[in-house]
Amino acid sequence: MMFRWLFGTARNCGFIHGCQRGYIYQQKFSLVNIKLKWVKDRTLDAVVAGQRDLKAAGILVSIIYSSSECCLPIYHLSHHRGQLGLPHDLKLSTFIRRYPNIFVESNFLDSGGTPVPCFSLSPEALKLHHEEVNILQQNHLEIRDRLCKLLMLTKDRILPLQTIDQLKWDLGLPYDYQHSFILNHPERFSFVCLPDDRVGLKLLFWDDKLAISELQKNTSLQQKEEDIKNGSLAFPISFTRGFGLKRKCMEWLKEWQRLPYTSPYTNASHLDPRTDVSEKRIVGVFHELLHLTLHKQTERKNVSNLRRPLALPQKFTKVFERHPGIFYISMKSDTQTVVLREAYNGKELLQNHPLIKIREEFANLLKKGLLDRSRGVYKKKHRC
């Protein structure tokens, strides 16, 4: 197959012998001006399509559950709207009422006698949330390591809490991770004050066992130790059906795959940012970052403020467009979502974290509630 030939294995590359020669080559190999077209992938679009409502509903469930009475008025929930990622023209109350099998509505009178909508959780939603909490407790060490690896990708082992907040759903962190999770691991994490007066999270302990990228793990099972030492690791590549790759692009991609691979967990300050080798390192960083997420995807805006922490050059997200065989950019739900292609077989996620099963059950509950509401089921129950 052509694509297997393109990404091959390090055993077939024979590209570099010796660190000194590799370093010279790295600095001379300039960034090639190649543009690959974006082609719609309906299968991956379908994977992304339901994520927005699932995330918004999941966050609302956590917020309501964490309240003292497990019931919150709409104006309180509106304070968290920015976390939900919903369209600006969609009223929060309208979104919540789409799912009456999850959010139970009641009213109370304010000081002026006006009814104020208030929402609690249904028994079905509570049951799933309790299961999610149990899974988080059972997998707390794995989740701890996931957060450690995220911080290990950064230059100073520090990230602003605001940045982690944007990624916490994707990483599978508890909604209130700052209190319920971080404080339980004082040997690994510490809150610090950043120069801009924001609060950051600092990694206190570097674990060499975690400083192995997903690409290195997989290739170590297939390649000889000598090939791995040469460093010519190639990324798995696949394209949307109907994607036409010109010969010039094929030749460039073949050579690019043969370039030395720089682990995202090592210092790459010696790399010239104007080279393809530096670009391959950037691809490696986001390849690893997406592997740290549960669904192997995240919104593009979630990584836009990672340039300085990850020590990346300007316009670093251009690698998503330049490498459509590794990343797919979905335009669904009025945003751009970056998906790691290799993580999916059609619509099926190849690596299923225990939290994924709970989210799938929750997604089915959302679909059922929306369908029953459209059929007028809840109106009939209300009349009875």
XYZ file of C-alpha atoms in Angstrom:
384
model
C 0.000 0.000 0.000
C 1.212 3.525 -0.803
C 0.584 4.938 2.662
C 2.358 2.047 4.346
C 5.334 2.840 2.105
C 5.103 6.485 3.112
C 5.296 5.976 6.848
C 7.095 2.610 6.883
C 9.269 1.726 9.862
C 12.592 2.986 11.056
C 14.086 -0.343 10.030
C 13.545 0.563 6.376
C 14.635 4.170 6.563
C 18.426 3.897 6.831
C 18.394 7.653 7.071
C 20.871 8.697 9.699
C 23.942 7.140 11.253
C 25.437 8.857 14.276
C 24.284 11.797 16.342
C 26.805 14.230 14.884
C 25.751 13.679 11.293
C 22.100 13.821 12.358
C 22.565 17.143 14.140
C 24.236 18.736 11.077
C 21.474 17.438 8.852
C 18.795 18.761 11.182
C 20.121 22.291 10.994
C 20.468 22.275 7.210
C 17.101 20.740 6.304
C 14.939 23.824 5.706
C 11.172 23.984 6.021
C 9.676 22.855 2.711
C 6.784 24.944 1.406
C 4.202 22.204 0.929
C 0.448 22.680 1.190
C -1.931 19.730 1.395
C -5.627 20.261 0.828
C -8.296 19.761 3.464
C -10.776 17.021 2.579
C -13.968 16.465 4.531
C -14.100 13.229 6.522
C -17.748 12.440 7.253
C -16.882 9.566 9.585
C -14.693 11.654 11.894
C -17.145 14.558 11.627
C -19.810 12.220 13.006
C -17.473 11.333 15.892
C -17.032 15.019 16.745
C -20.662 16.074 16.191
C -22.098 14.902 19.500
C -19.200 16.002 21.678
C -20.305 19.616 22.221
C -23.658 18.803 23.841
C -22.148 15.869 25.739
C -19.440 18.071 27.241
C -21.845 20.905 28.106
C -24.360 18.577 29.737
C -21.617 16.710 31.609
C -20.201 19.930 33.050
C -23.679 21.096 34.102
C -24.298 17.786 35.862
C -21.050 18.200 37.811
C -21.904 21.803 38.747
C -25.396 20.931 39.962
C -24.182 17.863 41.850
C -21.508 19.868 43.657
C -24.045 22.381 44.992
C -25.180 21.999 48.596
C -28.797 21.199 47.682
C -28.099 19.559 44.285
C -30.388 22.161 42.741
C -29.395 25.485 41.201
C -31.301 28.442 39.724
C -30.697 29.288 36.092
C -28.911 32.561 36.900
C -26.309 30.618 38.915
C -25.739 28.150 36.081
C -25.376 31.062 33.659
C -22.186 32.116 35.472
C -20.547 28.955 34.062
C -21.726 29.416 30.498
C -18.235 30.234 29.218
C -17.062 26.713 30.109
C -19.793 25.001 28.107
C -18.862 25.928 24.537
C -22.454 26.483 23.466
C -23.421 28.842 20.591
C -23.838 32.445 21.709
C -27.364 32.641 20.302
C -28.553 29.590 22.271
C -30.153 30.383 25.631
C -28.803 28.191 28.399
C -32.308 27.417 29.664
C -33.283 26.276 26.163
C -30.338 23.876 26.042
C -31.092 22.452 29.493
C -34.775 21.912 28.677
C -33.818 19.780 25.679
C -32.925 17.013 28.126
C -35.718 16.672 30.715
C -34.606 13.101 31.487
C -31.351 14.565 32.888
C -32.290 17.994 34.238
C -35.451 18.240 36.342
C -36.995 21.720 36.336
C -38.754 23.381 39.243
C -39.420 27.014 40.218
C -39.161 29.308 43.194
C -40.343 32.888 43.621
C -37.799 35.671 43.900
C -38.254 38.727 46.122
C -40.495 40.330 43.495
C -42.738 37.270 43.179
C -41.345 36.255 39.776
C -40.908 32.501 39.164
C -37.223 31.572 38.725
C -36.360 28.280 36.949
C -34.286 25.923 39.054
C -32.706 22.634 37.904
C -31.793 19.425 39.717
C -30.677 16.020 38.436
C -32.827 13.043 37.490
C -32.239 9.629 39.127
C -30.701 8.368 35.855
C -28.248 11.272 35.714
C -27.339 10.836 39.389
C -26.679 7.128 38.863
C -24.290 7.761 35.967
C -22.538 10.557 37.836
C -21.962 8.294 40.837
C -20.478 5.674 38.513
C -18.198 8.336 37.022
C -17.007 9.394 40.484
C -16.235 5.766 41.336
C -14.218 5.336 38.136
C -12.256 8.496 38.865
C -11.416 7.144 42.315
C -10.398 3.741 40.966
C -8.197 5.291 38.261
C -6.771 8.218 40.219
C -3.142 7.118 39.730
C -3.565 6.791 35.968
C -5.226 10.214 35.839
C -2.435 11.622 38.005
C 0.136 10.307 35.527
C -1.850 11.783 32.648
C -1.648 15.229 34.257
C 2.047 14.701 35.062
C 2.784 13.949 31.408
C 0.943 17.101 30.320
C 3.131 19.203 32.615
C 6.240 17.299 31.507
C 5.581 18.483 27.955
C 6.056 22.099 29.059
C 9.343 23.950 29.234
C 9.133 24.903 32.927
C 6.845 22.058 34.120
C 4.178 24.688 34.840
C 0.805 25.514 33.285
C -1.742 28.181 34.240
C -4.857 26.685 35.799
C -6.850 28.474 33.115
C -5.095 26.396 30.450
C -5.655 23.139 32.339
C -9.312 24.102 32.842
C -9.732 24.259 29.064
C -8.380 20.728 28.747
C -9.805 19.067 31.868
C -12.815 17.500 30.122
C -10.582 16.110 27.384
C -8.054 14.782 29.924
C -10.733 13.176 32.102
C -9.938 15.294 35.151
C -12.658 15.753 37.796
C -14.609 18.978 37.379
C -13.320 20.260 40.735
C -9.838 18.755 40.242
C -8.127 21.689 41.960
C -9.666 20.671 45.287
C -10.704 17.032 44.953
C -7.644 15.799 43.064
C -4.559 18.053 43.237
C -4.619 18.343 47.031
C -4.464 14.541 47.274
C -1.086 14.494 45.516
C 1.100 17.092 47.298
C 4.219 15.086 46.395
C 3.578 15.681 42.670
C 1.844 19.044 42.297
C 1.973 22.508 43.793
C 0.019 25.698 43.152
C 2.278 28.628 42.250
C 1.810 32.318 41.523
C 2.746 33.217 37.946
C 4.423 36.494 36.871
C 1.091 37.735 35.471
C -0.557 37.086 38.873
C -2.473 34.072 37.625
C -2.338 30.787 39.526
C -0.427 27.933 37.941
C 0.143 24.251 38.602
C 3.737 23.078 38.941
C 5.099 19.555 38.627
C 7.331 18.736 41.592
C 8.588 15.319 40.563
C 9.956 14.246 37.168
C 9.318 10.566 36.479
C 11.580 9.139 33.774
C 9.202 6.204 33.361
C 6.525 8.610 32.115
C 8.874 10.447 29.736
C 8.240 7.980 26.921
C 5.956 9.107 24.142
C 3.165 6.974 22.715
C 5.045 6.764 19.419
C 8.138 5.457 21.200
C 6.075 2.891 23.100
C 4.523 1.511 19.949
C 7.669 1.441 17.848
C 9.672 -0.271 20.574
C 7.439 -3.297 20.064
C 8.171 -3.443 16.331
C 11.721 -2.185 15.784
C 15.222 -3.147 16.728
C 16.972 -1.188 19.460
C 19.545 0.079 16.956
C 16.833 1.543 14.733
C 15.271 3.323 17.690
C 18.643 4.789 18.669
C 18.942 6.205 15.143
C 15.794 8.164 15.927
C 14.012 7.902 12.575
C 10.575 7.158 13.962
C 7.642 7.630 11.589
C 4.059 8.602 12.398
C 1.119 6.401 11.386
C -0.611 8.067 8.445
C -3.960 7.619 6.740
C -6.039 9.869 4.526
C -9.691 10.493 3.869
C -11.038 8.373 1.022
C -10.636 10.318 -2.207
C -7.643 12.278 -0.958
C -5.319 12.840 -3.926
C -1.636 13.160 -3.046
C 0.573 14.677 -5.743
C 3.954 13.106 -6.478
C 5.778 16.176 -5.121
C 3.892 15.881 -1.857
C 4.480 12.144 -1.693
C 8.222 12.589 -2.080
C 8.308 15.316 0.564
C 6.250 13.254 3.003
C 8.468 10.223 2.440
C 11.582 12.272 3.284
C 9.854 14.027 6.172
C 8.953 10.700 7.783
C 12.637 9.694 7.602
C 13.741 12.731 9.611
C 14.991 12.238 13.176
C 12.234 12.088 15.771
C 12.701 14.330 18.817
C 10.817 13.169 21.891
C 8.324 15.787 23.155
C 9.747 15.188 26.625
C 13.294 16.305 25.735
C 14.768 19.790 25.398
C 14.566 20.824 21.747
C 16.063 24.326 22.041
C 18.912 23.312 19.704
C 16.505 22.833 16.785
C 16.192 25.590 14.211
C 12.448 26.470 14.054
C 12.783 27.064 10.290
C 13.438 23.388 9.578
C 11.311 20.353 8.844
C 13.000 18.572 11.752
C 11.677 21.223 14.120
C 8.243 20.835 12.553
C 8.399 17.071 13.114
C 9.070 17.767 16.777
C 5.975 20.018 16.923
C 3.919 17.280 15.300
C 5.298 14.910 17.946
C 4.238 17.245 20.749
C 0.626 17.388 19.555
C 0.610 13.708 18.670
C 1.465 13.050 22.319
C -0.918 15.707 23.662
C -3.858 14.205 21.751
C -2.929 10.754 23.036
C -3.266 12.140 26.573
C -6.907 13.038 25.892
C -9.658 10.464 26.361
C -11.261 10.937 22.947
C -7.941 11.673 21.172
C -9.303 15.054 20.119
C -9.558 18.618 21.401
C -10.772 21.960 20.138
C -8.095 23.909 18.332
C -8.619 26.926 20.574
C -7.667 24.810 23.606
C -4.065 24.585 22.391
C -3.739 28.082 20.949
C -2.310 29.467 24.210
C 0.240 26.669 24.660
C 2.923 28.257 22.495
C 5.048 29.694 25.307
C 4.649 26.836 27.824
C 5.572 24.305 25.124
C 8.339 26.548 23.698
C 6.858 26.488 20.196
C 7.409 28.939 17.308
C 4.816 31.353 15.930
C 1.940 29.831 13.923
C 2.693 26.414 15.385
C -0.852 25.152 14.780
C -0.189 25.229 11.029
C 1.124 21.681 11.444
C -2.489 20.532 11.612
C -3.077 21.732 8.043
C 0.293 20.542 6.758
C -0.212 17.007 8.042
C -3.801 15.927 7.260
C -2.679 12.302 7.294
C -1.907 12.564 11.018
C -4.476 15.127 12.157
C -7.989 15.816 10.949
C -9.579 19.231 11.510
C -13.330 18.910 11.886
C -15.459 22.015 11.330
C -18.528 20.599 13.098
C -20.379 22.432 15.896
C -19.172 25.894 14.794
C -15.604 25.285 15.912
C -12.420 23.551 14.804
C -11.647 20.258 16.495
C -8.324 18.482 15.971
C -8.652 14.684 15.821
C -5.818 12.148 15.893
C -6.569 9.922 12.905
C -4.701 6.826 14.067
C -6.859 6.643 17.203
C -9.975 5.677 15.237
C -11.096 2.743 13.154
C -14.034 4.337 11.425
C -16.135 5.756 14.251
C -14.652 3.367 16.794
C -12.109 4.639 19.293
C -9.351 2.038 19.515
C -8.297 2.773 23.108
C -11.262 2.964 25.475
C -10.684 4.495 28.886
C -13.241 3.418 31.553
C -14.627 6.968 31.541
C -15.464 6.621 27.838
C -18.057 3.937 28.604
C -19.801 6.235 31.095
C -19.766 9.089 28.592
C -21.240 6.821 25.930
C -24.068 5.870 28.297
C -24.599 9.542 29.068
C -24.654 10.355 25.332
C -27.342 7.689 24.827
C -29.332 9.282 27.645
C -29.065 12.644 25.891
C -30.340 11.160 22.623
C -33.245 9.454 24.375
C -34.255 12.626 26.191
C -34.142 14.675 23.003
C -36.178 12.070 21.125
C -38.776 11.635 23.868
C -39.154 15.387 24.181
C -39.752 15.733 20.431
C -42.471 13.075 20.737
C -44.160 14.992 23.547
C -43.561 12.233 26.116
C -42.804 14.642 28.944
C -45.809 16.852 28.177
C -48.071 13.802 28.424
C -46.520 12.839 31.777
C -47.013 16.406 33.014
C -50.740 16.345 32.055
C -51.187 13.034 33.869
